[in-house]
Amino acid sequence: MKDQKTQADEAEISGEEASAAQRAAAPAPGSEQEALPAPAAQPGAPALSAGGWMVPAYAGALLAIFLGERVVPTIDGLRYALSGLGLLTLVLVTALRFATAVRETGERRVVERALAILSALGVVAVAAYFTTTDAGRNLLGVSQAAPELRARIDAATMVGWIALLVIATVPLFFGEAALAPMRRAERIEGRRVRAATLSGVTLAFAAVYSALFVYAASQLDLKADFSYYRTARPGESTKRVAESLTEPLKITAFFPQQSEVGAEVEGYLREVKAASPQVTVEMQDRLLVPALAKEAKVTQDGVIVLSRDTSRETLTIGADIKTAGAKLKSLDADFQKALLKVIRAQRTAYLTVGHGEMNEATTAAEGRTAKNLRKLLESQNYAIKDLGLAQGLGSELPKDAGVVIVLGPQKEFLPEEVAALKRYADGGGHLLLALDPEAKVDLSPLAGAVGLTWKPEVLANDRVHVRRRFNDSDHAMLVSTRYSSHASVSTLSRHAQQAPTIFPGASSLDKAEGGDLKIDFVVRSLGETFADANGNFKFDDGSEKRNAYNLAAAVSKELAPGGGDGKDKKELRAFVVADADVFSDAAFRNEPNIVLALDAFRWLGGEESFAGEITTNEDVRIEHTKEKDQVWFWATILVAPAMVLGLGLFITRRGRRASGRRA
């Protein structure tokens, strides 16, 4: 207790001594020392109040230049006033920043000098912009340069001034935003301002890099579209049709301005235009050019008009993206159909009837119909007609027959009908013969009319085939990627490994002895294929032999060479397939089968230069059999829940066992 009292007394005495010292140090009232003014602030203490308005003035100057150069460029007086005022303000603000930097010391000088340099860089960017104007080009002599050099200089200058302006202004605004709260403070946090400025520099460089990447990518003729309403691009075939043009073709698309569908169509048409100098493309707003729309007989938006001399075709797409989505997906096929109608006259394709052919309505088992083949012919500007005894099949074929098609007959042809087909071929006609071994009738006379022999044994392959019924009969579903270099299979031969054709029950062909016909076996089976003589779909060693069999043949014979342009050329052409089902609707689900038929018809019509793919983005129709539906039903109702339940029980029990072992 005594010690505590002693300490308290000593603390009280110390406090009294401190108070006395303070009273002694304070000036007396009315003394000379009290009248002295307070000392002046040290340099770098309170900041100048002028710095806060520099950034708004700088931004306003840039806005004035933008208005003068982009908003009112056609009003000379207003343009020069706004642009001149903006440039003068930029220079004055930059000069004032450098003056402020010289006047300050310490951290403030470093910060103000950095901001002044960024401001000066913005002035350089604006000066670089003025070199891209007409006056700047004339002053520097750029307008007198060659067109290619001038385009390069303009592109480089444009990229340069935009990049400089972004790199200057973004860090400047970031730094000023960080400095603003500290302008009247005694000391500033230079690190905070530097961090904000560096963040602006990073953001500016990232933006410039992204913009340059997009600009460079825009110069490439590549496009990837992953949207649902993606547009089909011009296929190889369409581009070749455009390349074959010898007379000008005008394409006019009527779409509203700022139309999403119009932008997609314009991209497609630009690629078509790039394929041929004979093609010109115009995008028009129907309401702005009523006279042109009236002349083209266009009364609604979303219409493409193709015109060549007196020929004119109209393709309606639509202007609403929701309703035009399906049209955009099949744009290439629809456009090529219209294009062929414009550049050449319509031809006639005759399909024989009266023998149970695939094209007759009575044959509809397992997709064994020819509706898609008809659509394919129509897309190539063919008019389709039936050819039976009443139309001259037993005597003389029609004179307007561009091609005659025999599609999987189930009955034998009369000798008179075979003779008529032979006379037609020998006279320079074009035949497509699709022979079906499942018919169990003798079709050898049809093959013999064009110098071939037909072997009706069904081919099978127990190693490479397509699964359909999941039994041994699937061995007859052949797959082939072996194509010759003939023009009738040129597209398939270029993409052989990616374009396997399916032959659902094929026989084989061979060359007949004698004759002067040129025969090219364009499709052959794989080497593991064997002729199934006993029909058990199994390879019987000893009695059956594995070999590569001829599945399709192109037969030709030149009858008259014609003139230099080839217009009067007369030539026998026949395309023979040892399996009619290769052209069925079921087989057309495989795209290479469509390409096989398309290239064959083009070769028969003398248009092998058009060979190529037609692109489409149409949704593939999903079809299920009754058995597949049952499998999906039980799999979703029982199998999937049972698997989830079993997995949950397994994980739960395993966790309990692990807990027991740890305990």
XYZ file of C-alpha atoms in Angstrom:
663
model
C 0.000 0.000 0.000
C 2.808 2.354 0.755
C 4.502 1.707 -2.567
C 1.285 2.388 -4.498
C 0.754 5.729 -2.701
C 4.332 6.767 -3.447
C 3.867 6.026 -7.207
C 0.636 8.063 -7.299
C 2.321 11.052 -5.677
C 5.208 10.914 -8.173
C 2.732 10.807 -11.155
C 0.881 13.846 -9.796
C 4.118 15.799 -9.399
C 5.153 14.919 -13.032
C 1.819 16.142 -14.405
C 2.178 19.454 -12.596
C 5.722 19.882 -13.981
C 4.488 19.232 -17.576
C 1.694 21.801 -17.234
C 4.149 24.363 -15.917
C 6.438 23.727 -18.875
C 3.601 24.254 -21.347
C 2.629 27.547 -19.667
C 6.211 28.722 -19.834
C 6.469 27.876 -23.569
C 3.203 29.641 -24.534
C 3.587 33.294 -25.642
C 2.236 35.950 -23.413
C -0.921 37.804 -24.482
C -0.080 40.789 -26.685
C 3.529 39.763 -27.043
C 5.481 40.007 -30.332
C 5.685 36.247 -30.685
C 1.893 35.939 -30.707
C 1.617 38.423 -33.563
C 3.837 36.392 -35.902
C 1.900 34.600 -38.793
C 1.775 30.829 -39.064
C 4.583 29.274 -41.108
C 3.878 28.697 -44.838
C 2.913 25.219 -46.044
C 5.753 23.082 -47.215
C 6.014 22.345 -50.970
C 3.911 19.368 -51.975
C 1.362 19.803 -49.193
C -2.064 21.006 -50.450
C -2.511 20.328 -54.136
C -3.527 22.812 -56.796
C -7.270 22.993 -57.263
C -6.895 23.273 -61.035
C -6.257 19.568 -61.762
C -9.813 18.335 -61.307
C -11.234 19.875 -64.487
C -8.529 18.584 -66.853
C -10.037 15.170 -67.517
C -13.561 16.489 -68.279
C -12.012 19.053 -70.606
C -9.909 16.357 -72.267
C -12.926 14.067 -72.756
C -15.017 16.970 -74.060
C -12.317 17.803 -76.584
C -12.323 14.229 -77.888
C -16.122 14.333 -78.102
C -15.971 17.567 -80.096
C -13.540 16.001 -82.567
C -15.784 12.952 -82.900
C -18.835 15.119 -83.601
C -16.964 17.156 -86.166
C -15.447 14.210 -88.021
C -18.222 11.623 -87.774
C -21.547 13.358 -87.105
C -21.359 16.538 -89.213
C -18.545 15.817 -91.718
C -20.568 17.223 -94.642
C -21.120 20.645 -92.974
C -17.690 22.170 -93.450
C -18.092 25.183 -91.156
C -19.417 23.216 -88.210
C -16.940 20.413 -88.787
C -13.894 22.705 -88.753
C -15.214 24.567 -85.710
C -15.782 21.442 -83.630
C -12.612 19.646 -84.730
C -10.468 22.774 -84.336
C -11.876 23.551 -80.895
C -11.348 19.981 -79.776
C -7.754 19.837 -80.996
C -6.921 23.230 -79.439
C -8.404 22.116 -76.107
C -6.368 18.901 -76.182
C -3.152 20.842 -76.747
C -3.909 23.399 -74.008
C -4.833 20.744 -71.434
C -1.679 18.788 -72.244
C 0.497 21.906 -71.943
C -1.100 22.771 -68.605
C -0.403 19.246 -67.355
C 3.301 19.581 -68.181
C 3.375 22.998 -66.461
C 1.757 21.498 -63.365
C 4.280 18.655 -63.370
C 7.181 21.157 -63.440
C 5.707 23.165 -60.548
C 5.211 20.146 -58.263
C 7.825 18.152 -56.326
C 8.167 14.649 -54.969
C 5.410 12.104 -55.586
C 3.125 14.713 -57.121
C 5.653 15.551 -59.824
C 6.069 11.883 -60.779
C 2.299 11.351 -60.999
C 1.565 14.570 -62.899
C 4.408 13.905 -65.345
C 3.073 10.408 -66.115
C -0.420 11.792 -66.723
C 1.007 14.543 -68.922
C 2.851 11.984 -71.069
C -0.358 9.996 -71.530
C -2.188 13.185 -72.471
C 0.494 13.997 -75.053
C 0.208 10.491 -76.468
C -3.506 11.128 -77.024
C -2.656 14.301 -78.959
C -0.288 12.251 -81.152
C -3.093 9.746 -81.808
C -5.457 12.531 -82.905
C -2.748 13.961 -85.152
C -2.287 10.505 -86.689
C -6.036 10.388 -87.327
C -5.918 13.629 -89.312
C -3.395 12.028 -91.674
C -6.204 9.665 -92.778
C -8.442 12.546 -93.903
C -8.430 13.837 -97.474
C -6.417 16.899 -96.508
C -3.881 14.757 -94.657
C -3.505 12.363 -97.575
C -2.908 15.238 -99.991
C -0.418 16.877 -97.636
C 1.610 13.692 -97.189
C 1.256 12.574 -100.808
C -0.552 9.363 -99.914
C -3.367 10.133 -102.338
C -0.866 9.953 -105.208
C 0.374 6.458 -104.289
C -0.665 3.257 -106.032
C -4.066 1.881 -104.942
C -2.591 -1.176 -103.231
C 0.032 0.884 -101.356
C -2.562 3.489 -100.433
C -4.853 0.810 -99.011
C -2.011 -0.578 -96.896
C -1.055 2.859 -95.581
C -4.675 3.671 -94.725
C -5.093 0.370 -92.894
C -1.850 0.785 -90.938
C -2.639 4.405 -90.019
C -6.156 3.545 -88.909
C -4.921 0.730 -86.686
C -2.142 2.945 -85.315
C -4.189 5.971 -84.266
C -6.949 3.881 -82.704
C -4.442 1.813 -80.722
C -2.578 4.929 -79.540
C -5.770 6.675 -78.479
C -6.960 3.697 -76.442
C -3.539 3.185 -74.828
C -3.400 6.901 -73.921
C -6.901 7.656 -72.689
C -7.785 4.548 -70.664
C -4.728 4.746 -68.311
C -5.152 8.536 -68.126
C -8.740 8.254 -66.924
C -7.862 5.455 -64.495
C -4.973 7.442 -62.999
C -7.016 10.632 -62.720
C -9.842 8.719 -61.019
C -7.385 7.426 -58.399
C -5.783 10.870 -57.907
C -9.003 12.901 -57.629
C -9.805 12.099 -53.938
C -6.233 13.012 -52.930
C -5.772 16.307 -54.778
C -6.268 18.476 -51.629
C -4.487 16.078 -49.309
C -1.161 17.020 -47.726
C 0.415 13.916 -49.181
C -0.728 11.581 -51.979
C -0.394 7.825 -52.273
C 1.685 7.537 -55.399
C 1.522 3.757 -55.388
C -2.271 3.840 -55.611
C -2.171 6.134 -58.642
C 0.538 4.059 -60.301
C -1.435 0.852 -59.705
C -4.564 2.383 -61.235
C -2.584 3.656 -64.223
C -0.943 0.285 -64.785
C -4.367 -1.384 -64.592
C -5.555 0.997 -67.298
C -2.501 0.199 -69.423
C -3.164 -3.534 -69.065
C -6.810 -3.122 -69.989
C -5.943 -0.907 -72.941
C -3.386 -3.355 -74.341
C -5.850 -6.230 -73.896
C -8.527 -4.285 -75.780
C -6.099 -3.344 -78.562
C -4.876 -6.928 -78.872
C -8.425 -8.269 -79.061
C -9.381 -5.664 -81.656
C -6.314 -6.430 -83.766
C -7.037 -10.155 -83.541
C -10.613 -9.609 -84.725
C -9.404 -7.286 -87.491
C -6.866 -9.831 -88.704
C -9.444 -12.626 -88.547
C -11.870 -10.551 -90.612
C -9.358 -10.547 -93.468
C -9.508 -14.346 -93.680
C -12.174 -15.993 -95.801
C -13.241 -18.256 -92.961
C -16.404 -18.426 -90.933
C -17.616 -20.674 -88.151
C -21.269 -20.521 -87.194
C -22.468 -22.496 -84.178
C -25.906 -20.923 -83.896
C -29.075 -22.940 -84.375
C -30.111 -20.845 -87.380
C -26.729 -21.216 -89.038
C -26.541 -20.559 -92.747
C -25.342 -23.158 -95.235
C -22.200 -21.917 -96.979
C -21.750 -22.195 -100.759
C -20.758 -25.763 -101.503
C -18.084 -26.880 -103.891
C -20.699 -27.706 -106.498
C -22.346 -24.269 -106.357
C -19.001 -22.531 -106.722
C -18.171 -24.646 -109.775
C -21.510 -23.802 -111.356
C -20.711 -20.123 -110.821
C -17.227 -20.599 -112.285
C -18.742 -22.055 -115.462
C -20.633 -18.828 -116.234
C -19.675 -17.200 -119.514
C -22.261 -14.405 -119.361
C -23.012 -11.905 -116.573
C -25.356 -12.997 -113.795
C -26.971 -10.388 -111.559
C -28.138 -11.335 -108.072
C -30.337 -8.838 -106.217
C -31.381 -9.535 -102.632
C -34.244 -7.491 -101.186
C -33.913 -7.254 -97.407
C -34.583 -4.431 -94.923
C -31.618 -2.531 -93.608
C -30.168 -3.972 -90.397
C -31.813 -7.338 -91.146
C -30.252 -10.340 -89.430
C -31.396 -12.648 -92.204
C -30.119 -10.199 -94.812
C -26.680 -10.199 -93.208
C -26.536 -13.998 -93.371
C -27.676 -14.061 -96.994
C -25.210 -11.329 -97.927
C -22.328 -13.394 -96.537
C -23.439 -16.368 -98.627
C -23.807 -14.311 -101.818
C -20.415 -12.653 -101.335
C -18.777 -16.082 -101.357
C -20.654 -16.971 -104.552
C -19.505 -13.701 -106.117
C -15.894 -14.452 -105.204
C -16.090 -17.663 -107.268
C -16.755 -15.893 -110.593
C -16.150 -12.423 -112.050
C -19.377 -12.810 -114.018
C -21.465 -12.554 -110.834
C -22.620 -9.216 -109.404
C -24.435 -8.953 -106.072
C -26.659 -6.125 -104.825
C -28.369 -5.794 -101.440
C -31.430 -3.536 -101.693
C -34.159 -2.341 -99.381
C -37.437 -2.900 -101.199
C -39.033 0.246 -99.763
C -36.123 2.483 -100.762
C -36.023 1.297 -104.394
C -39.677 0.772 -105.314
C -39.021 1.013 -109.055
C -36.395 -1.736 -108.938
C -38.625 -3.923 -106.770
C -41.524 -3.441 -109.169
C -39.358 -4.364 -112.142
C -38.230 -7.538 -110.352
C -41.850 -8.263 -109.350
C -40.910 -8.346 -105.679
C -43.717 -7.514 -103.254
C -42.237 -8.713 -99.958
C -38.948 -8.631 -98.076
C -36.531 -11.550 -97.969
C -36.418 -12.337 -101.706
C -33.397 -13.151 -103.892
C -33.705 -12.497 -107.636
C -31.307 -14.112 -110.130
C -31.365 -12.650 -113.639
C -29.388 -13.476 -116.773
C -30.468 -11.979 -120.091
C -34.176 -12.696 -120.248
C -34.085 -15.533 -117.698
C -35.146 -14.737 -114.161
C -35.651 -16.864 -111.063
C -36.893 -15.860 -107.618
C -35.913 -17.470 -104.334
C -37.938 -16.521 -101.247
C -36.134 -16.714 -97.888
C -38.099 -14.400 -95.597
C -36.950 -11.531 -93.403
C -37.794 -12.944 -89.954
C -35.019 -15.055 -88.462
C -37.498 -17.363 -86.728
C -39.378 -18.244 -89.907
C -36.357 -18.065 -92.221
C -34.183 -20.395 -90.111
C -35.099 -23.524 -92.084
C -34.503 -21.721 -95.385
C -31.066 -20.572 -94.250
C -30.057 -24.144 -93.452
C -30.913 -25.342 -96.971
C -29.894 -22.117 -98.733
C -27.149 -23.725 -100.808
C -29.392 -26.419 -102.299
C -32.236 -23.971 -102.995
C -29.899 -21.379 -104.484
C -28.214 -23.910 -106.778
C -31.607 -25.092 -107.994
C -32.549 -21.525 -108.942
C -29.098 -20.918 -110.432
C -29.329 -23.933 -112.742
C -32.742 -22.804 -113.938
C -31.274 -19.457 -114.921
C -28.117 -20.619 -116.692
C -29.540 -23.520 -118.738
C -32.807 -24.824 -120.105
C -34.787 -27.474 -118.271
C -34.114 -31.089 -119.214
C -36.349 -34.155 -119.065
C -35.620 -37.329 -117.124
C -37.728 -40.401 -117.947
C -38.201 -43.140 -115.345
C -39.335 -46.480 -116.701
C -42.547 -47.953 -115.259
C -44.470 -51.189 -115.586
C -41.836 -53.536 -114.172
C -42.195 -52.940 -110.428
C -39.518 -50.258 -110.414
C -38.567 -48.515 -107.207
C -40.081 -45.257 -108.441
C -43.546 -46.839 -108.632
C -45.883 -46.273 -105.699
C -46.423 -50.003 -105.061
C -42.878 -50.560 -103.715
C -42.677 -48.975 -100.263
C -41.156 -51.683 -98.051
C -38.348 -50.681 -95.663
C -37.713 -47.289 -97.240
C -37.406 -48.807 -100.721
C -38.825 -45.737 -102.442
C -37.321 -43.095 -104.713
C -38.911 -39.868 -103.460
C -35.575 -38.325 -102.548
C -34.109 -39.264 -105.914
C -36.965 -37.376 -107.581
C -36.221 -34.337 -105.422
C -32.553 -34.582 -106.362
C -33.404 -34.575 -110.068
C -35.732 -31.612 -109.628
C -32.993 -29.678 -107.851
C -30.830 -30.157 -110.949
C -33.557 -28.621 -113.133
C -34.931 -31.870 -114.558
C -38.582 -32.408 -115.416
C -39.552 -35.963 -114.455
C -41.840 -38.093 -116.606
C -42.852 -41.759 -116.698
C -41.739 -44.006 -119.562
C -43.746 -47.124 -120.291
C -45.077 -48.921 -123.330
C -47.634 -46.165 -123.824
C -44.856 -43.556 -124.014
C -42.739 -45.451 -126.559
C -40.604 -47.737 -124.402
C -41.351 -50.673 -126.714
C -40.715 -48.798 -129.965
C -38.932 -45.448 -129.927
C -38.039 -43.363 -126.920
C -39.115 -39.683 -126.762
C -36.826 -37.236 -128.533
C -36.644 -34.910 -125.526
C -35.239 -37.581 -123.208
C -32.189 -36.074 -121.496
C -31.662 -39.226 -119.435
C -33.567 -42.502 -119.083
C -33.539 -44.183 -115.680
C -34.246 -47.863 -114.986
C -34.529 -48.126 -111.215
C -34.568 -51.642 -109.783
C -37.130 -53.479 -111.942
C -38.749 -56.548 -110.351
C -39.895 -57.953 -113.700
C -38.024 -58.744 -116.895
C -38.038 -56.225 -119.728
C -39.531 -57.271 -123.032
C -37.006 -57.816 -125.833
C -38.601 -54.877 -127.688
C -38.082 -52.638 -124.677
C -34.438 -53.668 -124.359
C -33.945 -53.059 -128.089
C -35.486 -49.590 -127.789
C -33.148 -48.717 -124.912
C -30.166 -49.980 -126.919
C -31.129 -47.891 -129.953
C -31.507 -44.872 -127.705
C -28.039 -45.429 -126.208
C -26.384 -46.116 -129.577
C -27.866 -42.852 -130.856
C -26.062 -40.844 -128.180
C -28.561 -41.279 -125.369
C -27.838 -41.304 -121.655
C -28.899 -44.213 -119.434
C -28.847 -44.915 -115.726
C -29.407 -48.606 -114.980
C -29.830 -49.776 -111.391
C -30.058 -53.570 -111.310
C -31.398 -55.380 -108.262
C -30.299 -58.964 -107.481
C -33.219 -59.427 -105.049
C -35.667 -59.307 -107.968
C -34.811 -62.941 -108.868
C -35.310 -62.152 -112.555
C -32.846 -62.060 -115.422
C -31.688 -58.480 -115.995
C -28.652 -59.460 -118.057
C -30.157 -58.084 -121.315
C -30.234 -54.564 -119.794
C -26.560 -54.781 -118.828
C -25.717 -56.284 -122.222
C -27.234 -53.260 -123.989
C -24.252 -51.217 -122.802
C -21.525 -53.877 -123.077
C -21.656 -55.324 -119.558
C -22.389 -58.665 -117.966
C -24.407 -58.918 -114.766
C -23.862 -61.573 -112.128
C -26.952 -61.856 -109.887
C -25.268 -63.514 -106.875
C -25.629 -61.331 -103.786
C -22.317 -60.110 -102.393
C -21.533 -60.284 -98.685
C -18.793 -59.193 -96.320
C -18.649 -60.675 -92.818
C -15.927 -58.273 -91.683
C -16.972 -54.805 -92.852
C -20.688 -54.141 -93.166
C -23.567 -52.099 -91.746
C -25.729 -53.387 -88.894
C -29.453 -53.300 -89.637
C -31.210 -56.474 -88.460
C -28.378 -57.672 -86.179
C -28.152 -61.096 -87.780
C -26.126 -62.712 -90.568
C -28.191 -61.006 -93.269
C -26.427 -57.755 -92.351
C -23.331 -59.148 -94.070
C -24.988 -58.148 -97.359
C -25.004 -54.461 -96.296
C -21.760 -53.616 -98.055
C -19.635 -50.532 -97.456
C -17.191 -49.277 -100.065
C -14.589 -46.521 -100.186
C -12.894 -47.738 -103.358
C -13.525 -45.270 -106.176
C -11.785 -44.665 -109.463
C -10.714 -41.256 -110.748
C -13.582 -41.129 -113.259
C -15.587 -37.917 -113.487
C -18.780 -39.685 -112.402
C -17.328 -40.260 -108.909
C -14.865 -37.363 -108.725
C -16.241 -35.962 -105.468
C -16.197 -39.343 -103.736
C -12.705 -40.160 -104.944
C -11.365 -36.898 -103.458
C -12.857 -37.743 -100.065
C -12.706 -41.522 -100.254
C -11.967 -42.320 -96.605
C -14.562 -39.847 -95.335
C -17.244 -40.836 -97.874
C -18.219 -44.513 -97.579
C -21.181 -45.508 -99.758
C -23.637 -48.188 -98.653
C -24.831 -50.936 -100.998
C -27.744 -52.753 -99.263
C -27.695 -55.975 -101.282
C -25.434 -55.673 -104.288
C -24.538 -57.947 -107.176
C -21.541 -57.508 -109.462
C -20.706 -56.350 -112.983
C -18.077 -57.271 -115.513
C -17.075 -56.306 -119.032
C -18.587 -58.257 -121.913
C -16.296 -59.696 -124.551
C -15.800 -57.651 -127.671
C -17.325 -54.275 -128.278
C -15.770 -50.836 -128.653
C -17.273 -49.170 -125.600
C -15.100 -47.449 -123.030
C -15.884 -48.988 -119.655
C -14.600 -47.707 -116.326
C -15.554 -49.576 -113.158
C -15.924 -46.575 -110.869
C -16.874 -48.308 -107.588
C -15.482 -51.608 -106.327
C -16.150 -53.564 -103.166
C -13.618 -54.104 -100.408
C -11.232 -57.024 -100.778
C -12.922 -59.163 -98.087
C -16.158 -59.385 -100.099
C -17.397 -62.740 -101.398
C -20.241 -63.848 -103.683
C -22.730 -65.666 -101.440
C -23.766 -68.433 -103.824
C -25.785 -70.508 -101.317
C -27.456 -67.502 -99.630
C -26.395 -68.243 -96.046
C -24.526 -64.895 -95.719
C -21.476 -66.777 -94.432
C -18.142 -67.321 -96.079
C -17.757 -70.955 -97.118
C -14.075 -71.648 -97.582
C -13.422 -73.655 -100.729
C -16.629 -72.895 -102.580
C -16.555 -69.110 -102.204
C -13.753 -66.668 -102.849
C -12.951 -63.300 -101.373
C -12.285 -60.644 -103.968
C -12.916 -57.020 -104.952
C -16.070 -56.970 -107.132
C -17.262 -54.297 -109.527
C -20.287 -52.483 -108.090
C -20.734 -49.612 -110.563
C -19.555 -48.844 -114.092
C -19.408 -45.774 -116.320
C -19.791 -46.626 -120.019
C -19.135 -44.138 -122.811
C -18.529 -43.938 -126.529
C -17.919 -40.803 -128.574
C -20.116 -40.728 -131.675
C -19.490 -37.200 -132.944
C -16.696 -34.929 -131.662
C -18.603 -31.680 -132.198
C -17.118 -28.204 -132.562
C -14.483 -26.463 -130.549
C -16.982 -25.447 -127.868
C -18.293 -29.015 -127.592
C -21.925 -27.997 -128.105
C -22.591 -30.457 -130.915
C -20.744 -33.315 -129.275
C -22.624 -36.607 -129.417
C -21.691 -39.346 -126.993
C -23.197 -42.488 -125.551
C -23.121 -42.415 -121.772
C -24.435 -44.992 -119.317
C -24.035 -45.336 -115.573
C -24.780 -48.862 -114.318
C -25.080 -49.861 -110.653
C -25.355 -53.468 -109.493
C -27.658 -52.486 -106.622
C -30.810 -50.394 -107.046
C -31.139 -49.880 -103.294
C -28.105 -47.607 -103.354
C -30.510 -44.907 -104.631
C -33.367 -45.694 -102.229
C -34.656 -43.284 -99.608
C -33.239 -45.495 -96.872
C -29.736 -45.391 -98.392
C -29.994 -41.622 -98.969
C -29.754 -41.138 -95.227
C -26.062 -41.699 -95.900
C -24.833 -38.520 -97.578
C -22.166 -40.177 -99.797
C -24.981 -42.107 -101.505
C -26.560 -38.779 -102.447
C -23.212 -37.560 -103.777
C -22.876 -40.746 -105.841
C -26.262 -40.155 -107.496
C -25.637 -36.429 -107.952
C -22.258 -36.828 -109.641
C -23.612 -39.658 -111.810
C -26.443 -37.478 -113.130
C -24.084 -34.594 -113.742
C -21.743 -36.796 -115.713
C -24.647 -38.216 -117.730
C -25.785 -34.664 -118.492
C -22.317 -33.541 -119.559
C -21.951 -31.326 -116.490
C -19.156 -33.152 -114.726
C -17.468 -29.790 -114.118
C -20.263 -29.072 -111.615
C -19.308 -32.070 -109.489
C -18.995 -31.329 -105.797
C -20.851 -31.246 -102.523
C -23.970 -29.251 -101.721
C -23.830 -28.034 -98.141
C -26.855 -28.194 -95.875
C -27.426 -27.643 -92.171
C -30.874 -29.182 -92.044
C -31.692 -31.186 -88.935
C -31.499 -34.927 -89.485
C -34.841 -36.564 -88.882
C -34.694 -39.117 -86.072
C -36.724 -42.219 -86.776
C -37.302 -45.185 -84.439
C -38.740 -48.593 -85.101
C -41.212 -50.163 -82.718
C -38.478 -52.379 -81.290
C -36.192 -49.376 -80.695
C -38.999 -47.503 -78.965
C -39.507 -50.462 -76.618
C -35.795 -50.550 -75.831
C -35.746 -46.821 -75.034
C -38.903 -47.151 -72.918
C -37.604 -49.938 -70.683
C -34.135 -48.374 -70.528
C -35.499 -45.083 -69.176
C -38.177 -46.613 -66.920
C -36.256 -49.504 -65.358
C -32.626 -49.794 -66.380
C -31.474 -46.207 -65.730
C -33.197 -45.864 -62.287
C -31.892 -49.292 -61.272
C -28.336 -48.277 -62.168
C -28.605 -45.043 -60.176
C -30.069 -46.900 -57.167
C -27.403 -49.581 -57.326
C -24.613 -47.010 -57.538
C -26.039 -45.143 -54.545
C -26.240 -48.326 -52.447
C -22.683 -49.266 -53.383
C -21.285 -45.861 -52.399
C -23.300 -45.809 -49.138
C -22.169 -49.269 -48.051
C -18.590 -48.513 -48.966
C -18.702 -45.332 -46.874
C -20.102 -47.211 -43.859
C -17.409 -49.868 -44.089
C -14.709 -47.206 -44.234
C -16.203 -45.479 -41.149
C -16.276 -48.804 -39.287
C -12.624 -49.473 -40.053
C -11.613 -45.994 -38.853
C -13.625 -46.501 -35.634
